Amino acid sequence: MARIASSPVARLLLAAHGALAGLTVDVENADSVKAAAALVAEDLMTLYHGNETGQTPGIFDSPPAGDYWWWTGSTLWSSLLGYRNRTGDTKYDETISQGLMFQVGPNNDYMPLNWTASEGNDDQGLWALSAMAAGLYGLPNGGNNNPQWVDVAKSVFDEQHMHDRRVDEDDCAGALRWQIYPFNKGYDYVNSASNIAFLNLAAQLAYVTGNKTYADAASDTFDLLSDIGLVTEDFDVYDGAQADDCDVNKAQFSYDAGLLIQGAAFMYNHTGEDGWRGRLDGLVNRTLDKFFVDGAAFEVACEESNRCNTDMYFLKGILLRTLGSAMQVAPHTADKILPVLKSSAKAAAAQCTGGDNGRMCGFKWASGKFDGKTGPAQQINVLEALVSVLPAGGATTGSNSNGTDSGSNGQNTQGSTTDDHQSMGVRSSVSVAALVGSALLGSLFM
């Protein structure tokens, strides 16, 4: 197992908070949070084998040898990119770049040959958002004529914007299907994750490039989700609908709400429009009310009933990542979001008392007790919880010749104020994240 501390400084900082047994952290102290996050990241990387000889870069062990589907790999890279951005720790750069680039596929669109036949639009969107984060944070792309990160994200947008990916008739006309190919189970299902991922990607591309096509796509997608009933007037976000009759499946998962919040935050920042602010604020209020119990993130669809599967374990971390991003992009939301993120981070760290090293993390946080369920998702979730309370901008952000194209930044600062940024100790740089998608919902509902 990993060492108790990754450095003498981290060891001393955690010892000051009684963290040598477990992972106690002072969420009001940035140095304490960074030290704890470094340990969680270190332990997380002991569970990734893609950079070892004979293994596949970019993904966790997948079936039949392992239990992790392709999409989960991108959550690792999005998490480490957020960690990099907020702590300034760049030691994982080569591993992140290798993982993201190895899975990009022959057409630079995250449709690698080993997974193309089975991946869904949500899977592809998830990887595209990871690439988007890599570009915004200036992650080197490895050179050797590799594509620029944002160009990869644009390619995914272009493909998902096409009519052949979408329902062409009846009440769900225009919606992005869950599956890409008709022979896959779920082709006749419109899942919110695919459409929200597309909206989020479009919003971020609008923010970066100022291109109206992207902004229009984000707006049209929100309208469509509302018209179908997947986003309600009370800002509940439902899982999906059958493509033929648009009958809505009212299950709710935290990542759908979080990803939509992030997309709305980018659109409000980009446009400064009251309409986007209203959507953003409504989504934040409803999501904080629904997906947190006693101040800790809680996956309401499965956590209390102990019915979460391997894929569902990843969703809580995505919620925290996207809330942290929204708080940076639209600082007025911090008054509501930041206290909840801090209480959740405290609860998350407190239950990391498992494993041979005495600090591996579990899935359930509200009880404050380690539940015995360890794995990549559990480590990612806690890493996201800790990282989300740190100011952005610890590492290089924005355009970089290795990561982005030369498009202008379309940021509109009407959605924020200098005082807001100064009071939070942050820059107006984005904290982009991923969403989740996957072959995951096949195991849930199909």
Coordinates of C-alpha atoms in Angstrom, one line a residue:
M1 CA 0.0 0.0 0.0
A2 CA 1.0 3.7 -0.3
R3 CA 3.0 5.5 2.3
I4 CA 1.2 7.2 5.2
A5 CA 2.2 10.6 3.7
S6 CA 3.6 11.6 0.3
S7 CA 6.0 14.1 1.8
P8 CA 7.3 15.2 5.1
V9 CA 5.4 18.5 4.8
A10 CA 2.1 16.6 4.1
R11 CA 2.8 14.3 7.1
L12 CA 3.4 17.2 9.5
L13 CA 0.3 19.1 8.3
L14 CA -1.9 16.1 8.8
A15 CA -0.3 15.1 12.1
A16 CA -1.2 18.6 13.3
H17 CA -4.9 17.6 12.7
G18 CA -4.7 14.1 14.1
A19 CA -4.8 12.6 10.6
L20 CA -2.1 9.9 10.8
A21 CA -4.9 7.4 11.7
G22 CA -7.6 8.2 9.2
L23 CA -7.9 11.4 7.2
T24 CA -9.0 14.2 9.3
V25 CA -8.7 17.6 7.7
D26 CA -9.4 21.2 8.5
V27 CA -11.6 22.4 5.6
E28 CA -11.0 26.0 6.6
N29 CA -7.2 25.6 6.0
A30 CA -6.1 25.4 2.4
D31 CA -2.8 23.8 3.3
S32 CA -4.5 21.1 5.3
V33 CA -7.0 20.4 2.5
K34 CA -4.1 20.2 -0.1
A35 CA -2.2 17.8 2.1
A36 CA -5.2 15.5 2.6
A37 CA -6.0 15.7 -1.1
A38 CA -2.4 14.7 -2.0
L39 CA -2.8 11.5 0.1
V40 CA -6.2 10.6 -1.4
A41 CA -4.8 11.1 -4.9
E42 CA -1.7 9.0 -4.0
D43 CA -4.0 6.2 -2.8
L44 CA -6.2 6.5 -5.8
M45 CA -3.3 6.0 -8.2
T46 CA -2.5 2.7 -6.5
L47 CA -5.8 1.5 -8.0
Y48 CA -4.9 2.5 -11.6
H49 CA -2.8 0.1 -13.6
G50 CA -3.0 1.6 -17.0
N51 CA 0.5 3.0 -16.9
E52 CA 2.0 -0.5 -16.1
T53 CA 3.6 -2.7 -18.7
G54 CA 1.1 -4.8 -20.6
Q55 CA -1.9 -2.8 -19.3
T56 CA -4.3 -0.4 -21.3
P57 CA -3.6 3.3 -20.6
G58 CA -6.6 5.5 -19.7
I59 CA -9.0 3.1 -18.1
F60 CA -9.5 1.0 -15.0
D61 CA -9.6 -2.7 -15.2
S62 CA -12.6 -3.4 -17.5
P63 CA -14.8 -6.6 -17.9
P64 CA -14.2 -9.4 -18.0
A65 CA -11.1 -9.0 -15.9
G66 CA -12.4 -6.1 -13.9
D67 CA -15.6 -4.3 -13.0
Y68 CA -15.1 -0.9 -14.5
W69 CA -16.6 0.3 -17.8
W70 CA -14.8 2.5 -20.3
W71 CA -16.4 5.8 -19.2
T72 CA -15.0 5.5 -15.6
G73 CA -11.5 6.2 -16.9
S74 CA -12.4 9.7 -17.8
T75 CA -13.6 10.4 -14.3
L76 CA -10.1 9.7 -13.1
W77 CA -8.5 12.2 -15.4
S78 CA -11.1 14.9 -14.7
S79 CA -10.5 14.4 -11.0
L80 CA -6.8 14.6 -11.3
L81 CA -7.0 17.7 -13.6
G82 CA -9.1 19.4 -11.0
Y83 CA -6.6 18.4 -8.3
R84 CA -3.8 19.8 -10.5
N85 CA -5.6 23.0 -11.1
R86 CA -6.4 23.8 -7.5
T87 CA -3.2 22.5 -5.8
G88 CA -0.5 23.3 -8.4
D89 CA 0.7 19.7 -8.2
T90 CA 1.7 18.7 -11.7
K91 CA 3.4 15.3 -11.0
Y92 CA 0.6 13.4 -12.6
D93 CA 0.7 15.4 -15.9
E94 CA 2.4 12.7 -18.0
T95 CA 0.0 10.0 -16.8
I96 CA -3.1 12.1 -17.3
S97 CA -2.0 13.1 -20.8
Q98 CA -1.1 9.5 -21.7
G99 CA -4.5 8.3 -20.5
L100 CA -6.6 10.9 -22.3
M101 CA -4.6 10.6 -25.5
F102 CA -4.5 6.8 -25.7
Q103 CA -8.3 6.6 -25.7
V104 CA -8.9 9.4 -28.2
G105 CA -9.3 7.0 -31.1
P106 CA -8.2 7.1 -34.8
N107 CA -10.5 10.1 -35.6
N108 CA -9.7 12.1 -32.5
D109 CA -13.2 12.0 -31.3
Y110 CA -13.2 9.5 -28.4
M111 CA -14.4 6.6 -30.4
P112 CA -11.6 4.1 -29.9
L113 CA -11.8 0.9 -31.8
N114 CA -12.1 -1.3 -28.8
W115 CA -15.1 0.6 -27.5
T116 CA -16.9 2.2 -30.4
A117 CA -19.4 -0.6 -30.9
S118 CA -20.7 -0.4 -27.3
E119 CA -20.2 3.2 -26.2
G120 CA -23.1 5.7 -25.8
N121 CA -23.3 9.4 -26.5
D122 CA -23.0 10.0 -22.8
D123 CA -19.7 8.0 -22.7
Q124 CA -18.3 10.0 -25.6
G125 CA -19.4 13.3 -24.0
L126 CA -17.8 12.4 -20.7
W127 CA -14.4 11.9 -22.4
A128 CA -14.9 15.1 -24.4
L129 CA -15.4 17.1 -21.2
S130 CA -12.2 15.6 -19.8
A131 CA -10.4 16.8 -22.9
M132 CA -12.0 20.2 -22.5
A133 CA -10.7 20.5 -19.0
A134 CA -7.2 19.4 -20.2
G135 CA -7.3 22.3 -22.7
L136 CA -8.6 24.9 -20.3
Y137 CA -6.0 23.9 -17.7
G138 CA -3.1 23.9 -20.2
L139 CA -2.2 20.3 -19.9
P140 CA 0.6 19.3 -22.3
N141 CA -0.8 17.0 -25.0
G142 CA 2.3 14.9 -25.4
G143 CA 3.4 16.4 -28.7
N144 CA 4.2 14.1 -31.6
N145 CA 1.5 15.6 -33.7
N146 CA -1.2 14.8 -31.2
P147 CA -4.4 16.7 -31.5
Q148 CA -5.2 19.8 -29.4
W149 CA -7.5 19.0 -26.5
V150 CA -10.2 21.5 -27.4
D151 CA -10.1 20.4 -31.1
V152 CA -11.0 16.9 -29.8
A153 CA -13.9 18.4 -27.8
K154 CA -15.1 20.2 -30.9
S155 CA -15.1 17.0 -32.9
V156 CA -17.3 15.3 -30.4
F157 CA -19.7 18.3 -30.4
D158 CA -19.9 18.2 -34.2
E159 CA -20.7 14.5 -34.3
Q160 CA -23.4 14.8 -31.5
H161 CA -24.9 17.8 -33.2
M162 CA -25.8 15.8 -36.3
H163 CA -29.3 14.5 -37.0
D164 CA -28.3 10.9 -37.2
R165 CA -27.5 10.9 -33.5
R166 CA -31.0 12.2 -32.6
V167 CA -34.6 11.2 -32.4
D168 CA -36.2 12.2 -35.7
E169 CA -40.0 12.1 -34.9
D170 CA -42.7 12.1 -32.2
D171 CA -42.6 14.1 -29.0
C172 CA -38.9 13.5 -28.3
A173 CA -37.8 14.7 -31.8
G174 CA -34.4 16.4 -31.7
A175 CA -33.2 14.8 -28.5
L176 CA -29.9 13.0 -28.5
R177 CA -30.3 9.3 -28.1
W178 CA -28.5 7.4 -25.4
Q179 CA -26.9 4.9 -27.7
I180 CA -25.1 5.7 -30.9
Y181 CA -25.9 2.6 -32.9
P182 CA -29.4 1.0 -33.4
F183 CA -28.1 -2.5 -32.6
N184 CA -27.4 -1.5 -29.0
K185 CA -30.0 -1.8 -26.2
G186 CA -30.9 1.7 -25.2
Y187 CA -31.0 3.2 -28.7
D188 CA -34.7 3.9 -28.1
Y189 CA -34.0 5.7 -24.9
V190 CA -33.3 9.4 -24.5
N191 CA -31.2 9.7 -21.3
S192 CA -30.7 13.1 -19.8
A193 CA -26.9 12.4 -19.3
S194 CA -26.3 12.4 -23.0
N195 CA -28.2 15.6 -23.6
I196 CA -26.9 17.4 -20.5
A197 CA -23.3 16.4 -21.4
F198 CA -23.8 17.9 -24.9
L199 CA -25.3 21.1 -23.4
N200 CA -22.3 21.3 -21.0
L201 CA -19.8 20.8 -23.7
A202 CA -21.5 23.4 -25.9
A203 CA -21.6 25.9 -23.0
Q204 CA -17.9 25.5 -22.4
L205 CA -17.0 25.8 -26.1
A206 CA -19.1 29.0 -26.2
Y207 CA -17.2 30.3 -23.2
V208 CA -13.9 29.5 -24.8
T209 CA -14.5 30.5 -28.4
G210 CA -17.4 33.0 -28.3
N211 CA -19.0 31.1 -31.2
K212 CA -22.8 31.6 -31.4
T213 CA -23.3 28.1 -32.7
Y214 CA -22.2 26.6 -29.4
A215 CA -24.3 29.0 -27.3
D216 CA -27.4 28.3 -29.4
A217 CA -26.9 24.6 -29.1
A218 CA -26.8 24.9 -25.3
S219 CA -29.9 27.0 -25.2
D220 CA -31.8 24.8 -27.5
T221 CA -30.9 21.7 -25.5
F222 CA -32.1 23.3 -22.2
D223 CA -35.4 24.2 -23.9
L224 CA -35.8 20.7 -25.3
L225 CA -35.1 19.1 -21.9
S226 CA -37.8 21.3 -20.4
D227 CA -40.3 20.7 -23.1
I228 CA -39.9 16.9 -22.8
G229 CA -40.2 17.1 -19.0
L230 CA -36.8 15.9 -18.1
V231 CA -36.2 19.3 -16.3
T232 CA -39.2 20.4 -14.4
E233 CA -40.4 23.9 -13.3
D234 CA -39.2 23.0 -9.8
F235 CA -35.8 22.0 -11.2
D236 CA -36.0 18.3 -10.7
V237 CA -33.8 16.6 -13.3
Y238 CA -35.1 13.2 -14.3
D239 CA -33.1 10.3 -15.8
G240 CA -34.7 10.0 -19.3
A241 CA -37.6 9.1 -21.5
Q242 CA -38.5 6.5 -24.1
A243 CA -37.8 7.8 -27.5
D244 CA -41.1 6.7 -29.1
D245 CA -43.7 8.1 -26.7
C246 CA -41.4 10.3 -24.5
D247 CA -42.7 8.6 -21.4
V248 CA -40.4 10.1 -18.6
N249 CA -38.5 7.9 -16.2
K250 CA -38.5 10.0 -13.0
A251 CA -35.5 8.4 -11.3
Q252 CA -33.0 11.1 -10.2
F253 CA -29.3 10.9 -10.0
S254 CA -26.9 13.5 -8.7
Y255 CA -24.7 13.7 -11.7
D256 CA -27.5 14.8 -14.0
A257 CA -28.3 17.8 -11.8
G258 CA -24.6 18.7 -11.3
L259 CA -23.7 18.6 -14.9
L260 CA -26.7 20.8 -15.8
I261 CA -25.7 23.2 -13.1
Q262 CA -22.2 23.4 -14.5
G263 CA -23.5 24.0 -18.0
A264 CA -25.9 26.7 -16.8
A265 CA -23.1 28.4 -14.9
F266 CA -20.9 28.6 -18.0
M267 CA -23.8 30.0 -20.0
Y268 CA -24.6 32.6 -17.4
N269 CA -21.0 33.7 -17.3
H270 CA -20.9 33.8 -21.1
T271 CA -24.1 35.6 -21.7
G272 CA -24.9 37.5 -18.5
E273 CA -28.6 36.8 -19.1
D274 CA -31.1 36.8 -16.3
G275 CA -32.7 33.7 -17.8
W276 CA -29.6 31.7 -17.3
R277 CA -29.1 33.1 -13.8
G278 CA -32.6 32.0 -12.9
R279 CA -32.1 28.5 -14.2
L280 CA -28.8 28.3 -12.4
D281 CA -30.1 29.5 -9.1
G282 CA -33.1 27.2 -9.3
L283 CA -31.0 24.2 -10.1
V284 CA -28.6 24.9 -7.3
N285 CA -31.3 25.4 -4.7
R286 CA -33.1 22.1 -5.7
T287 CA -29.9 20.1 -5.9
L288 CA -28.5 21.1 -2.6
D289 CA -31.9 20.3 -1.0
K290 CA -32.2 16.9 -2.6
F291 CA -28.7 15.4 -2.7
F292 CA -27.2 16.3 0.6
V293 CA -28.1 14.7 4.0
D294 CA -26.8 16.3 7.2
G295 CA -24.4 18.3 5.0
A296 CA -22.9 15.3 3.2
A297 CA -23.4 14.4 -0.4
F298 CA -25.9 11.5 -0.7
E299 CA -26.9 9.4 -3.8
V300 CA -30.7 9.3 -3.1
A301 CA -31.6 6.8 -5.7
C302 CA -29.5 4.0 -4.2
E303 CA -27.5 4.8 -1.2
E304 CA -30.0 4.3 1.6
S305 CA -31.3 1.1 0.1
N306 CA -27.7 -0.2 -0.5
R307 CA -28.6 -0.8 -4.2
C308 CA -25.8 1.3 -5.7
N309 CA -23.8 -0.6 -8.3
T310 CA -20.2 0.0 -9.3
D311 CA -21.1 2.7 -11.8
M312 CA -23.3 4.6 -9.4
Y313 CA -20.5 4.9 -6.9
F314 CA -18.9 7.4 -9.2
L315 CA -21.8 9.8 -9.4
K316 CA -21.4 11.6 -6.1
G317 CA -17.9 12.8 -7.0
I318 CA -19.2 14.2 -10.3
L319 CA -21.8 16.2 -8.4
L320 CA -19.2 17.8 -6.1
R321 CA -16.9 18.5 -9.0
T322 CA -19.5 20.3 -11.0
L323 CA -20.8 22.3 -8.0
G324 CA -17.2 23.4 -7.3
S325 CA -16.9 24.4 -11.0
A326 CA -20.2 26.4 -11.0
M327 CA -19.1 28.3 -7.9
Q328 CA -15.9 29.4 -9.7
V329 CA -17.7 30.3 -13.0
A330 CA -20.6 32.0 -11.3
P331 CA -19.3 33.3 -8.0
H332 CA -22.7 34.5 -6.7
T333 CA -23.5 30.9 -6.1
A334 CA -20.7 30.5 -3.6
D335 CA -22.8 31.7 -0.6
K336 CA -25.0 28.7 -1.0
I337 CA -22.7 26.1 -2.4
L338 CA -19.4 26.6 -0.5
P339 CA -20.8 25.8 3.0
V340 CA -22.3 22.6 1.8
L341 CA -19.1 21.6 0.0
K342 CA -17.1 22.2 3.2
S343 CA -19.4 20.2 5.3
S344 CA -19.4 17.4 2.8
A345 CA -15.6 17.4 2.5
K346 CA -15.3 17.2 6.3
A347 CA -17.7 14.2 6.4
A348 CA -16.0 12.5 3.5
A349 CA -12.5 12.8 5.0
A350 CA -13.7 11.7 8.4
Q351 CA -14.7 8.2 7.2
C352 CA -11.5 7.5 5.4
T353 CA -10.2 5.0 8.0
G354 CA -10.1 1.8 5.9
G355 CA -7.5 -0.3 4.2
D356 CA -4.1 -1.5 5.3
N357 CA -2.9 2.1 5.6
G358 CA -5.8 3.2 7.7
R359 CA -7.0 5.9 5.4
M360 CA -8.8 4.4 2.5
C361 CA -12.2 5.9 1.8
G362 CA -15.7 4.4 1.7
F363 CA -18.8 5.4 -0.1
K364 CA -21.2 6.5 2.6
W365 CA -20.4 9.8 4.4
A366 CA -23.5 10.9 6.3
S367 CA -23.0 8.4 9.1
G368 CA -19.3 9.4 9.6
K369 CA -18.3 5.8 9.7
F370 CA -16.3 3.8 7.2
D371 CA -18.6 1.4 5.4
G372 CA -16.0 -1.0 4.1
K373 CA -16.6 -0.2 0.4
T374 CA -13.3 0.9 -1.1
G375 CA -12.3 1.4 -4.7
P376 CA -11.5 4.0 -7.4
A377 CA -14.9 5.7 -7.2
Q378 CA -14.7 6.1 -3.5
Q379 CA -11.2 7.7 -3.7
I380 CA -12.3 9.9 -6.6
N381 CA -15.4 11.0 -4.6
V382 CA -13.3 12.1 -1.6
L383 CA -10.7 13.8 -3.8
E384 CA -13.5 15.8 -5.5
A385 CA -14.9 16.7 -2.1
L386 CA -11.6 18.1 -0.9
V387 CA -10.6 19.8 -4.2
S388 CA -14.0 21.5 -4.5
V389 CA -13.4 23.7 -1.5
L390 CA -10.0 25.0 -2.7
P391 CA -9.5 28.2 -4.8
A392 CA -9.0 27.6 -8.6
G393 CA -5.8 28.5 -10.4
G394 CA -3.1 26.7 -8.6
A395 CA -1.7 25.4 -11.9
T396 CA -1.6 26.9 -15.3
T397 CA -5.1 27.7 -16.7
G398 CA -6.4 29.0 -20.0
S399 CA -5.0 28.8 -23.5
N400 CA -1.8 26.8 -24.0
S401 CA -0.2 25.9 -27.3
N402 CA -0.2 22.3 -26.2
G403 CA -3.7 22.2 -25.1
T404 CA -6.0 24.6 -26.9
D405 CA -6.5 26.3 -30.2
S406 CA -6.2 30.0 -30.7
G407 CA -9.9 30.8 -30.3
S408 CA -10.7 33.8 -28.3
N409 CA -12.1 33.4 -24.8
G410 CA -15.8 34.2 -25.0
Q411 CA -16.1 34.9 -21.3
N412 CA -18.6 37.6 -20.3
T413 CA -18.0 38.9 -16.8
Q414 CA -21.5 40.2 -16.3
G415 CA -22.2 37.1 -14.4
S416 CA -19.5 37.9 -11.7
T417 CA -17.9 40.8 -10.0
T418 CA -14.4 41.6 -8.9
D419 CA -15.6 41.7 -5.3
D420 CA -17.0 38.2 -5.5
H421 CA -13.7 36.8 -6.9
Q422 CA -11.6 38.6 -4.2
S423 CA -13.8 37.5 -1.4
M424 CA -13.4 33.9 -2.4
G425 CA -9.7 34.2 -3.1
V426 CA -10.2 32.9 -6.6
R427 CA -9.5 33.9 -10.2
S428 CA -12.1 33.9 -12.9
S429 CA -10.6 30.9 -14.4
V430 CA -12.9 27.9 -14.9
S431 CA -12.9 24.7 -12.9
V432 CA -14.2 22.5 -15.7
A433 CA -15.3 19.0 -15.0
A434 CA -16.9 16.0 -16.5
L435 CA -20.1 14.5 -16.4
V436 CA -20.8 10.9 -16.4
G437 CA -22.4 8.9 -19.0
S438 CA -22.3 5.4 -19.8
A439 CA -23.3 2.0 -20.4
L440 CA -24.1 2.4 -16.8
L441 CA -27.9 3.1 -17.1
G442 CA -28.3 -0.1 -19.0
S443 CA -27.7 -1.9 -15.7
L444 CA -30.1 0.4 -13.9
F445 CA -33.2 0.6 -16.0
M446 CA -32.9 -1.6 -19.1

